[in-house]
Coordinates of C-alpha atoms (C1' of nucleotides) in Angstrom, one line a residue:
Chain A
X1 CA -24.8 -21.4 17.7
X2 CA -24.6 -22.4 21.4
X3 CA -26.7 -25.6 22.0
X4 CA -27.0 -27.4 25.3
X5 CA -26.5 -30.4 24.2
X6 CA -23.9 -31.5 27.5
X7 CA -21.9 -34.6 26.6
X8 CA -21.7 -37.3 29.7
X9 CA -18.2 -38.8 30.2
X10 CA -17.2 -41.7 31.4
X11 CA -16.3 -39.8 35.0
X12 CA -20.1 -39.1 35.1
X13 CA -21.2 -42.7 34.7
X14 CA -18.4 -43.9 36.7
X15 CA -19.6 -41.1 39.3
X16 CA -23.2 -42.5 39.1
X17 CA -21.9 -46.2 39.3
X18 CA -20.0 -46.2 42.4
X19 CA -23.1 -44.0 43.9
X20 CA -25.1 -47.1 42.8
X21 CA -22.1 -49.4 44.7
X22 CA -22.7 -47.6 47.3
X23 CA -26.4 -48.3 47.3
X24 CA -26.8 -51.7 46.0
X25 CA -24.1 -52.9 48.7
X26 CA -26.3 -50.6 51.5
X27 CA -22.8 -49.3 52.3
X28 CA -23.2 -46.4 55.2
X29 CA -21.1 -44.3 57.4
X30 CA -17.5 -45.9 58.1
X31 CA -17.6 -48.7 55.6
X32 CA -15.0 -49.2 53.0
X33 CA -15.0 -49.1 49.4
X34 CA -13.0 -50.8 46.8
X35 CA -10.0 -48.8 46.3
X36 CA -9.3 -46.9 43.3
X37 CA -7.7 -49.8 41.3
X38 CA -10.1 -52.7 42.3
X39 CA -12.7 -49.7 40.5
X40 CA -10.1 -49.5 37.8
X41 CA -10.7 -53.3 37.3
X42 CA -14.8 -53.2 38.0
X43 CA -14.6 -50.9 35.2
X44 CA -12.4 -51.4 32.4
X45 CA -11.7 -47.6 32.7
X46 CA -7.9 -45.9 33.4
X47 CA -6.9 -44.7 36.6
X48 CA -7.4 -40.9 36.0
X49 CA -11.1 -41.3 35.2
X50 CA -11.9 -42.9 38.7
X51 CA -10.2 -40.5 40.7
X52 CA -12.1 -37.9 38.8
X53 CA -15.4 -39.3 39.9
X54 CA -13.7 -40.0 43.7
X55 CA -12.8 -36.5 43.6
X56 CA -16.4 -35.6 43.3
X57 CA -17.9 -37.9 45.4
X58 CA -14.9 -36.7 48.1
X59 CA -15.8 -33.0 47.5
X60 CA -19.5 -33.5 48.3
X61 CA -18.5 -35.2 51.6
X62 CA -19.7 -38.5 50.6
X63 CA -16.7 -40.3 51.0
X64 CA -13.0 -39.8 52.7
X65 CA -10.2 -41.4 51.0
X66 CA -6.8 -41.4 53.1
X67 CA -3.6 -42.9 52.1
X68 CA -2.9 -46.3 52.9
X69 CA -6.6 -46.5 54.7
X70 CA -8.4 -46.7 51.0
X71 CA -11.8 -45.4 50.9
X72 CA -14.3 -44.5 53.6
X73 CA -18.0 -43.5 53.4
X74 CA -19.1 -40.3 55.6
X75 CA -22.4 -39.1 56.2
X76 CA -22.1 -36.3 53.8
X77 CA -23.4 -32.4 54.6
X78 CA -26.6 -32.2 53.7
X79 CA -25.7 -28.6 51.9
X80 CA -21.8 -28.9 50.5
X81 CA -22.8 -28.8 46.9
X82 CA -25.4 -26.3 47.3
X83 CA -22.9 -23.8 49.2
X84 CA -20.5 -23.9 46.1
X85 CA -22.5 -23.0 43.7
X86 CA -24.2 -19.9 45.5
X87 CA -22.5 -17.1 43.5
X88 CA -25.1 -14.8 43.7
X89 CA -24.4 -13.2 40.2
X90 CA -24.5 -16.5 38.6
X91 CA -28.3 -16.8 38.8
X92 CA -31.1 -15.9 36.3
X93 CA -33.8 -13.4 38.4
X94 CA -36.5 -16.7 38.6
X95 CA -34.0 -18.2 40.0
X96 CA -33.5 -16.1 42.5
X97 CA -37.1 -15.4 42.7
X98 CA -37.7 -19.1 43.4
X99 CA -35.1 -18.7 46.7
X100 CA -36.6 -15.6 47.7
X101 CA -40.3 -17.6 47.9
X102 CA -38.2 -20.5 49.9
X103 CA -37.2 -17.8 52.5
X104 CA -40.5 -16.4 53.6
X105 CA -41.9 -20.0 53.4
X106 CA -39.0 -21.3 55.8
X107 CA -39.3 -18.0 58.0
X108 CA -43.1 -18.3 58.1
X109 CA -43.1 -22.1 58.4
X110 CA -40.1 -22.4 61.0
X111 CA -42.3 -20.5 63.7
X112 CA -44.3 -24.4 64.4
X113 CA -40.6 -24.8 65.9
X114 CA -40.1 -21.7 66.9
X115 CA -43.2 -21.4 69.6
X116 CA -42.8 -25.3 70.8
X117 CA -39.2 -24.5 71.7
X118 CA -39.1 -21.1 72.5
X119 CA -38.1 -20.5 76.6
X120 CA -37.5 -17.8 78.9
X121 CA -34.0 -17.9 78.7
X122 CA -34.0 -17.7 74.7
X123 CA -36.2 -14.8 75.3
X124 CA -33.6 -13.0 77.5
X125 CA -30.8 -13.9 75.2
X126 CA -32.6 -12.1 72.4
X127 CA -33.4 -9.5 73.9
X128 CA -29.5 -9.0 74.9
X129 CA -29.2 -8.6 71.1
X130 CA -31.8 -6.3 70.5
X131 CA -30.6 -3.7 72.8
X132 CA -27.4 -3.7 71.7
X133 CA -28.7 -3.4 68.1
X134 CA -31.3 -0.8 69.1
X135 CA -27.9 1.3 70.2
X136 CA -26.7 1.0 67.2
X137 CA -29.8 1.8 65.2
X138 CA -31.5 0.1 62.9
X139 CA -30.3 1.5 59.7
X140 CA -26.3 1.5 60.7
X141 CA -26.1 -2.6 61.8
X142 CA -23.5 -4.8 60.4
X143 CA -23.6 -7.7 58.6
X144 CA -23.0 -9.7 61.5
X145 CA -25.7 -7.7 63.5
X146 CA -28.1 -8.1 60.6
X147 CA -27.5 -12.0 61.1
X148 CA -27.6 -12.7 64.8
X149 CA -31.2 -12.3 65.4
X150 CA -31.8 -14.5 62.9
X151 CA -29.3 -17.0 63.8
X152 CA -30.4 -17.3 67.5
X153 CA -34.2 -17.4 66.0
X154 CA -33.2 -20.6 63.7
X155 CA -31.3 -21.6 66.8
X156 CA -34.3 -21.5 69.0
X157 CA -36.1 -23.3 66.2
X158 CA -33.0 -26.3 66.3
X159 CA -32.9 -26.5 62.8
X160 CA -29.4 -26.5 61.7
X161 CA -30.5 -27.4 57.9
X162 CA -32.9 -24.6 57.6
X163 CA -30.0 -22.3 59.6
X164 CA -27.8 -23.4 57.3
X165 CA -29.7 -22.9 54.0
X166 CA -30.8 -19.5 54.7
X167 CA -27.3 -18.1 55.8
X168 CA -26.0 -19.6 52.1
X169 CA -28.6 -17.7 50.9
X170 CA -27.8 -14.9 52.2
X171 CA -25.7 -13.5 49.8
X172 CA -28.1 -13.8 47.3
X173 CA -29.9 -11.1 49.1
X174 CA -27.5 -9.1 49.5
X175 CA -26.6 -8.8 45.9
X176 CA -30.5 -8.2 45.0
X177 CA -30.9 -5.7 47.1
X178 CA -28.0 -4.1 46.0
X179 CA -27.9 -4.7 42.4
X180 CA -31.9 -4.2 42.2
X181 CA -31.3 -0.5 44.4
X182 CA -33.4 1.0 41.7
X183 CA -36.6 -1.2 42.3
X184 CA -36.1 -2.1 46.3
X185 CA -35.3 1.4 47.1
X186 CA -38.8 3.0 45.9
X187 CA -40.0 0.1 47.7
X188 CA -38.6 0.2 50.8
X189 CA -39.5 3.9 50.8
X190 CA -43.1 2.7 50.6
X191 CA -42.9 0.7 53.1
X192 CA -41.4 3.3 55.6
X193 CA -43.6 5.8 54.6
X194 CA -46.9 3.9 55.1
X195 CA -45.0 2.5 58.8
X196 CA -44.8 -0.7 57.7
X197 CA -41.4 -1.7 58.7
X198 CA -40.8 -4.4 61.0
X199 CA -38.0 -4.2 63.3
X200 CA -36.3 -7.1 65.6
X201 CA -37.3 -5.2 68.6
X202 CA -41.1 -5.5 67.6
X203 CA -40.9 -9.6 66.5
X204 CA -39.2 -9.9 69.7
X205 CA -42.7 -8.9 71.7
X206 CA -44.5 -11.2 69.4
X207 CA -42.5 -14.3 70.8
X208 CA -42.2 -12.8 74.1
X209 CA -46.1 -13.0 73.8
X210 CA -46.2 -16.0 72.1
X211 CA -48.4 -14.9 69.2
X212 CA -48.2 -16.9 66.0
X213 CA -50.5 -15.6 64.0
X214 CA -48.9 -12.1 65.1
X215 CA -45.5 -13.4 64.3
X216 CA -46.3 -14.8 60.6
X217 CA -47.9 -11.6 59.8
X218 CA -44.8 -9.8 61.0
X219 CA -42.6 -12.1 58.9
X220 CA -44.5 -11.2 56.0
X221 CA -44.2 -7.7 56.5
X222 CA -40.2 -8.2 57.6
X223 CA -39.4 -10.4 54.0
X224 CA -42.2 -7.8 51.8
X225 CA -39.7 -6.5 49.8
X226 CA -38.9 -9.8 48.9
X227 CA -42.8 -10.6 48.1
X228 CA -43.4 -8.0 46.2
X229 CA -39.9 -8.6 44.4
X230 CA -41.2 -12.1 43.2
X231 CA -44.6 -10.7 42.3
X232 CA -44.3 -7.4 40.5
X233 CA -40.7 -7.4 39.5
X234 CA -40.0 -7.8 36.0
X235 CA -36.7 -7.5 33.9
X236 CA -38.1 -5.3 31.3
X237 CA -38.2 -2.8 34.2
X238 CA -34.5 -2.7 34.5
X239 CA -33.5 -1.6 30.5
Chain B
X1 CA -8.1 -45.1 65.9
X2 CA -10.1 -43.1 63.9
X3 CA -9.4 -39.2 63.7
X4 CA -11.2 -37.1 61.4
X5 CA -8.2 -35.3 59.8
X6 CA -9.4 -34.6 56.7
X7 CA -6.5 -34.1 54.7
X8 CA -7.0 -31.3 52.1
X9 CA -5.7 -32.3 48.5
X10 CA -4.1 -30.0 45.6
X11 CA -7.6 -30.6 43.8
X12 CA -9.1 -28.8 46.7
X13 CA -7.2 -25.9 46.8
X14 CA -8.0 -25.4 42.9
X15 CA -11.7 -26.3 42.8
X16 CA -11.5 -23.0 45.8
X17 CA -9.2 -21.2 43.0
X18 CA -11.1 -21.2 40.0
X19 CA -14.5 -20.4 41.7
X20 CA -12.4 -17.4 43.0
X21 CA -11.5 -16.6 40.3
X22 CA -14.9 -16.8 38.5
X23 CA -16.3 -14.2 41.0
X24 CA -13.4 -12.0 41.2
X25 CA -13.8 -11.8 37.6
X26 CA -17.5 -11.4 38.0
X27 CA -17.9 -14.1 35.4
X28 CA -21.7 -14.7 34.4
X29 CA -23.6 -17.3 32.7
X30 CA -22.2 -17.9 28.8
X31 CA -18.1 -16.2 30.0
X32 CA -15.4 -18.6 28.7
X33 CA -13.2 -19.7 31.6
X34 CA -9.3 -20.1 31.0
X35 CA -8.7 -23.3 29.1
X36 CA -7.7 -26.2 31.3
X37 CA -3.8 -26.0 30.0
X38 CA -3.7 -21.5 31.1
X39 CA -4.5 -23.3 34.6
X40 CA -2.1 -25.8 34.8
X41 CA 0.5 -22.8 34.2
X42 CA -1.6 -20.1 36.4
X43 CA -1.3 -22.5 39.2
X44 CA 1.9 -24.4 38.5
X45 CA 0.3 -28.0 39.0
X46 CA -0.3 -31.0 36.7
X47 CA -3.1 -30.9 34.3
X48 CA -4.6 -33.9 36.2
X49 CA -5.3 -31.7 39.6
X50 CA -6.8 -29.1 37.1
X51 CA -9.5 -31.8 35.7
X52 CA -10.2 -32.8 39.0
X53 CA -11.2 -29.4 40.1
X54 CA -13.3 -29.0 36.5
X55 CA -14.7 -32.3 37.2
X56 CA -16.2 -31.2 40.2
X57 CA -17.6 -28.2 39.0
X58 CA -18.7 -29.7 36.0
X59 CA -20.8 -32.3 38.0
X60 CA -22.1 -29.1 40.1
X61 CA -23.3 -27.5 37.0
X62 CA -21.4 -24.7 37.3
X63 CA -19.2 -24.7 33.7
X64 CA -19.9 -26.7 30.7
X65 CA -17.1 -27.9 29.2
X66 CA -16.7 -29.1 25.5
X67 CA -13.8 -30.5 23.0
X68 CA -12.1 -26.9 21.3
X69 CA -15.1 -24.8 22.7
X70 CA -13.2 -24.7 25.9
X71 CA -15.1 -24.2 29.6
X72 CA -18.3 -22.1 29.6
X73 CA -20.0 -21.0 33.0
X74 CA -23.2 -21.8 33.4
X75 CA -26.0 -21.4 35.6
X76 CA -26.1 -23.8 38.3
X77 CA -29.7 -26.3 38.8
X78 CA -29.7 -25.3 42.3
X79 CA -30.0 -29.0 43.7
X80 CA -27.8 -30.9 42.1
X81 CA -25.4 -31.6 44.6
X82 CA -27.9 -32.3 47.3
X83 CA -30.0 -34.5 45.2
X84 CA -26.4 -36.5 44.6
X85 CA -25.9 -37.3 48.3
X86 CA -29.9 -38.1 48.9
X87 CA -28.9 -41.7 49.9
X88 CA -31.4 -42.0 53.0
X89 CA -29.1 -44.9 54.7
X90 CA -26.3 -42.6 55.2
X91 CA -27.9 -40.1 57.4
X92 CA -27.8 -40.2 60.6
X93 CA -31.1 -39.5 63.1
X94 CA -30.6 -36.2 63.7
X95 CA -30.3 -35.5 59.9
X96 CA -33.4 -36.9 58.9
X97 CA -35.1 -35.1 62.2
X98 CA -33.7 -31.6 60.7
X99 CA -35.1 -32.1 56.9
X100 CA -38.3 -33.8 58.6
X101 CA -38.2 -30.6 60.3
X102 CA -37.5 -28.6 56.7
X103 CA -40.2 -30.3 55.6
X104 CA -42.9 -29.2 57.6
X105 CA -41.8 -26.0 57.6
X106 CA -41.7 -25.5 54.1
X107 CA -45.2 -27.0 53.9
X108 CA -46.7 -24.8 56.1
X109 CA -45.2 -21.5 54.5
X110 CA -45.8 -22.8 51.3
X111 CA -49.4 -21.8 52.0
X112 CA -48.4 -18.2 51.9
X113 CA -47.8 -19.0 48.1
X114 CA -50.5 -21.2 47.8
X115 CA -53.0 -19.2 49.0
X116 CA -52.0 -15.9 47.0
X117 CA -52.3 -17.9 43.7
X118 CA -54.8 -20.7 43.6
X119 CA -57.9 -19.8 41.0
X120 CA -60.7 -22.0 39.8
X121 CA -59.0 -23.4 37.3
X122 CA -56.2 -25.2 39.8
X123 CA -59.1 -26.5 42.2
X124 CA -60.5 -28.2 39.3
X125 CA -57.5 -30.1 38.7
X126 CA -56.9 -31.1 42.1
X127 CA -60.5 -32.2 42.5
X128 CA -59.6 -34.9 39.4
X129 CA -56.5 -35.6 41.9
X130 CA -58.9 -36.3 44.8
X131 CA -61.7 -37.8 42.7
X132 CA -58.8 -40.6 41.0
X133 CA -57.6 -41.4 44.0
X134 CA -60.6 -41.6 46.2
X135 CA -61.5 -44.5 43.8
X136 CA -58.5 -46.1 44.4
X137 CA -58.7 -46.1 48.3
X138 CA -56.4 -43.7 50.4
X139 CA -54.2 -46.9 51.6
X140 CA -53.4 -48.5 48.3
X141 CA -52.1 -45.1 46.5
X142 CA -48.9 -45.7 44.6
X143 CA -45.7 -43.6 45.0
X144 CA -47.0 -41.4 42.0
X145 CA -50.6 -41.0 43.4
X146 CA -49.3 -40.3 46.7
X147 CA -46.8 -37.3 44.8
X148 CA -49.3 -36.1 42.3
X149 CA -51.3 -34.3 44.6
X150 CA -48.7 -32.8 46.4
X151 CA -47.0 -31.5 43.2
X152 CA -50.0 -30.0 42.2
X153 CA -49.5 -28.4 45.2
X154 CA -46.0 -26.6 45.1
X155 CA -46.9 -26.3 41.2
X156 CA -49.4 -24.3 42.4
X157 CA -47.5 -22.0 44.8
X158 CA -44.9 -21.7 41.9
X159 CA -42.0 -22.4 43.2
X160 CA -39.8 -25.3 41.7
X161 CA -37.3 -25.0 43.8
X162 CA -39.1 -26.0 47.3
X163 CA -41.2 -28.9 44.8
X164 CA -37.6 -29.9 43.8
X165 CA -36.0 -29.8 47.2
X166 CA -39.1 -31.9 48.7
X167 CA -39.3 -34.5 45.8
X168 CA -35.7 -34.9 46.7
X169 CA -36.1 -35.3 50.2
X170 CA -39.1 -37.7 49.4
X171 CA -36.8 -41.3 49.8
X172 CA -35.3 -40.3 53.3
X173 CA -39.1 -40.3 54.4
X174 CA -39.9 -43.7 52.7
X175 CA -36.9 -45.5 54.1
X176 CA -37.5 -44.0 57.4
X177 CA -41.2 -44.7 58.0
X178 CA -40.1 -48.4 56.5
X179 CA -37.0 -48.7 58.7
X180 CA -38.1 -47.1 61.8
X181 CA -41.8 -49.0 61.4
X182 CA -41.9 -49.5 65.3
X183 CA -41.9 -46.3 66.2
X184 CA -44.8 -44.6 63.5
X185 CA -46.8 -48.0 63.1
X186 CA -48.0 -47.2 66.7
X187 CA -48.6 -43.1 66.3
X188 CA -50.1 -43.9 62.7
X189 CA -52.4 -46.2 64.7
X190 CA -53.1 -43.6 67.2
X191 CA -53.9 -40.9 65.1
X192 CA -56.1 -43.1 63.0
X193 CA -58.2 -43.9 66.3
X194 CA -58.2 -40.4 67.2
X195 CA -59.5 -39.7 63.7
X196 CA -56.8 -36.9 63.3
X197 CA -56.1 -38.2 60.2
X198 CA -56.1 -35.8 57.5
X199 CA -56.8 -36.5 53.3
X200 CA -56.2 -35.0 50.5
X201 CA -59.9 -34.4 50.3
X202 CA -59.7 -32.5 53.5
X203 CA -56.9 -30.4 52.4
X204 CA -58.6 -29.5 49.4
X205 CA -61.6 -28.5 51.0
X206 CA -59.7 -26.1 52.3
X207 CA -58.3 -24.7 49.9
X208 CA -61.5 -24.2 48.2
X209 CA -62.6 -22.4 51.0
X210 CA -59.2 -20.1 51.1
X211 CA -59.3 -21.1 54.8
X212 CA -55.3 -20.8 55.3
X213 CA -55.7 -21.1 59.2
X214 CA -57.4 -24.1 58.6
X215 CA -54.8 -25.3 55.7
X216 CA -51.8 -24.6 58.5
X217 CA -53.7 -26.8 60.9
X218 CA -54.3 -29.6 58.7
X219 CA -50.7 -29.6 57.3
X220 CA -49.7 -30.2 61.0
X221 CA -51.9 -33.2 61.7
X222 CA -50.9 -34.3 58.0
X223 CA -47.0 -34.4 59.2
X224 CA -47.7 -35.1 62.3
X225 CA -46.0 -38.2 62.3
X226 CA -42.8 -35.9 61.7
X227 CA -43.2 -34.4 64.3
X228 CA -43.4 -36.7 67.0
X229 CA -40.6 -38.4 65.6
X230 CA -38.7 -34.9 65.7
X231 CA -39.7 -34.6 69.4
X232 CA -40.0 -38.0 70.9
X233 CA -38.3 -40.2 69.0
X234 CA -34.3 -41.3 70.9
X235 CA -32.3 -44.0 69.1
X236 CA -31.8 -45.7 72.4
X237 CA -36.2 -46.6 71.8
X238 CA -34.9 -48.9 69.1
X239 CA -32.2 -51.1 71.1
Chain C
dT1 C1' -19.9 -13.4 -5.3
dA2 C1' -21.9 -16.7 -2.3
dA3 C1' -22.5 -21.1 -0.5
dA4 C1' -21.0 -25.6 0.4
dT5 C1' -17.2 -28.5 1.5
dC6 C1' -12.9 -29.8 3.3
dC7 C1' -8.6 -29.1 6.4
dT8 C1' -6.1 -28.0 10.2
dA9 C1' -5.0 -26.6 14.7
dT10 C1' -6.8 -26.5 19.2
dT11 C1' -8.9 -28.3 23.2
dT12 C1' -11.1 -31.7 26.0
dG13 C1' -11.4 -36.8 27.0
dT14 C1' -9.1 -41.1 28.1
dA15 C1' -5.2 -44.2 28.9
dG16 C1' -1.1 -45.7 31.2
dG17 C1' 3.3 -45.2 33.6
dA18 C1' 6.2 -43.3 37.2
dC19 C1' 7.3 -41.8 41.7
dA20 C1' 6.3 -39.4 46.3
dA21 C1' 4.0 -39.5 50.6
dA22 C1' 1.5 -41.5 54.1
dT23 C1' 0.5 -45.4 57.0
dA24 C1' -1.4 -50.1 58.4
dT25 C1' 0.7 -54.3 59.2
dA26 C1' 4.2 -57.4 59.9
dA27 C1' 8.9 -58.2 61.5
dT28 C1' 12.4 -57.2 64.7
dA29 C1' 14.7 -55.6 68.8
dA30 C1' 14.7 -54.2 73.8
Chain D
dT1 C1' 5.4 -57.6 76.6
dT2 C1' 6.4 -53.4 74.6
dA3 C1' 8.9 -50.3 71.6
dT4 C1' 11.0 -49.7 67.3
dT5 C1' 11.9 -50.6 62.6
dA6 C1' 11.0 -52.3 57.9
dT7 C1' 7.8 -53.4 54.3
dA8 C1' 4.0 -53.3 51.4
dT9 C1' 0.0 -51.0 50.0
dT10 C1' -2.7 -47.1 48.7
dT11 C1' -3.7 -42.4 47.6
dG12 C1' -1.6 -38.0 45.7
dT13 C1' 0.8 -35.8 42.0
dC14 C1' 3.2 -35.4 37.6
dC15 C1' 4.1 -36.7 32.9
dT16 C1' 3.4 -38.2 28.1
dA17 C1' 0.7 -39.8 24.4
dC18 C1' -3.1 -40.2 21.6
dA19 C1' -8.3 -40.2 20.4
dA20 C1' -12.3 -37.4 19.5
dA21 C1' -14.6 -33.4 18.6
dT22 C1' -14.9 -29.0 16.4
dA23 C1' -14.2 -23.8 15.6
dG24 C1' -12.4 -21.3 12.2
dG25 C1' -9.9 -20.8 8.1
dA26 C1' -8.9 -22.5 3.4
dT27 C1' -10.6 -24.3 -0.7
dT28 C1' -13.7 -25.6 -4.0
dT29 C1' -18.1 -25.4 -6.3
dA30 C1' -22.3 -23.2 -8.0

DNA sequence: TAAATCCTATTTGTAGGACAAATATAATAA
DNA sequence: TTATTATATTTGTCCTACAAATAGGATTTA
């Protein structure tokens, strides 16, 4: 009984008309638009319907609309939309598969940036966090521990997009491996047993030594859960 | 005179609410949400501020809504918002450096994926790829040409999400090697005399031969133009 | 009894009016 | 010339009304 059939409003072709105005015009950063009742006008349409577009357009940082001052474009965040959405329980497993695959490519691919940039006072800094983390113990870090390696290795790599789309990600992770115990714990038992776990301490020789190939290899190993989650997992395993 | 004081509006604060309260009440793909009139009481605000904040979500793709059915969630297409915002004139340098930069990444990790999957079968195809457009001449190929092969490449690795994110990204790269002409007319023109200019024929060989090393190095010189604009490339070159 | 048809109540979609709040701009005062 | 005040404009919020679609129940028909 449920079809998909998803009726378009008028706020969606509104929505994708003042996108076009903003195109056609070659509108950028800091120029005005019309405000809400020249659009009114433009459009034939009420009042309500406009805002309801605006109100999208506003929430994925495309524009900033202030009293009085009307309507101004930004340079929207490349990722607003996407960080919304990421409820991790909301997604089908190929989806999730899909951002898992993204995740080792980025990791893998990132190290281009990641040796060109890399200095000895990067070096030092990371290895400031893996002492502290090696007190702690691998097994027992926070969230925030987890993440800081990472973060200073994206950091290194001066990608704020990538940074950005992983740590959104994140979660997603986080609710797999959690709600997926039952095929990432065999798994990750595997992997300890045969020795093939990679720690921070041990990718942080690699850069010290500057070894790609060394370090891509690592990656792989660090993210195999997730390979062999996209792989061999299937969801006739669960029930 | 201009501050960024972004002032936040009722439809904020709501759009915040109800994808609380979708995950507090671990709502999945298929749950009916409240209707939009059980809002307006919930949160003690106009039914207007209430459609905004469903507007938004409903352009996100995360609820369906339809007359008496009432507001369904739905599972998010991952992209959506990005691909609204993908207007390359409104980005600023350092934007376009950090998807360049997401770019090449991706396509190098991609190889991972790539690499793991290819058979005989997918070679043939891109061999018709290569064949079509050798015909044609490597400087006239069309937008399409110049996409098919690539697609055949993330189809290949299996992962729609990266293809998706990349197609997406695909304008910002045509407007920039168009609008910033004077900067890769000259390293196009270099690499060209060095002959480190790499075709699709080359990358397939490589692939053919499962020679990943060789398939990261060629990916490099492929984007290379990237990536001297990532590294060399200062707005104040252009004034 | 079962299937097809029609009705009705509900819910979203659109329109339009009203007023509050903020503020750029013009007018006025010091 | 500068500081203050007033005004007009524009977004933000609320409200009411009605159109359009339709799920689910009531009714009719086979």
């Amino acid at each position: 009984m449920i079809d998909n059939l998803t009726t378009t409003t008028l706020a969606d072709k509104v929505e994708e008309r003042i996108i076009g105005y903003i195109k056609e015009n070659n509108l950028v950063p800091g120029d005005h638009l019309p405000n809400e009742m020249q659009f009114v006008e433009m459009f034939g349409i009420s009042r309500n319907v406009v805002r309801e577009a605006l109100s999208r357009l506003r929430m994925l940082g495309l524009i900033q609309t202030r009293t009085k001052r009307g309507i101004v474009v930004t340079e929207p965040p490349l990722l607003n939309g996407f960080r919304k959405i990421l409820d991790p329980s909301l997604f089908s497993v190929k989806s999730i598969k899909e951002m898992m695959g993204m995740r080792i490519a980025l990791e893998i691919g990132l190290a281009e940036f990641l040796f060109t940039n890399v200095n000895n006072n990067d070096i030092q800094e990371l290895e400031k966090i893996v002492k502290r983390q090696k007190a702690i113990g691998s097994d027992n870090l926070s969230f925030e521990e987890e993440v800081a390696f990472h973060s200073k290795i994206y950091e290194i790599a001066g990608n704020n997009f990538i940074s950005q789309l992983t740590q959104i990600m994140h979660p997603v992770f986080v609710f797999v491996k959690k709600n997926y115990s039952n095929y990432f714990l065999p798994v990750s038992k595997k992997l300890k047993e045969r020795g093939e776990v990679v720690s921070h301490e041990m990718i942080l020789k690699l850069i010290r030594n500057r070894d790609k190939k060394g370090y891509h290899k690592a990656v792989r190993l660090h993210l195999k859960h997730y390979w062999e989650f996209i792989y061999n997992y299937n969801e006739s395993d669960i029930i």
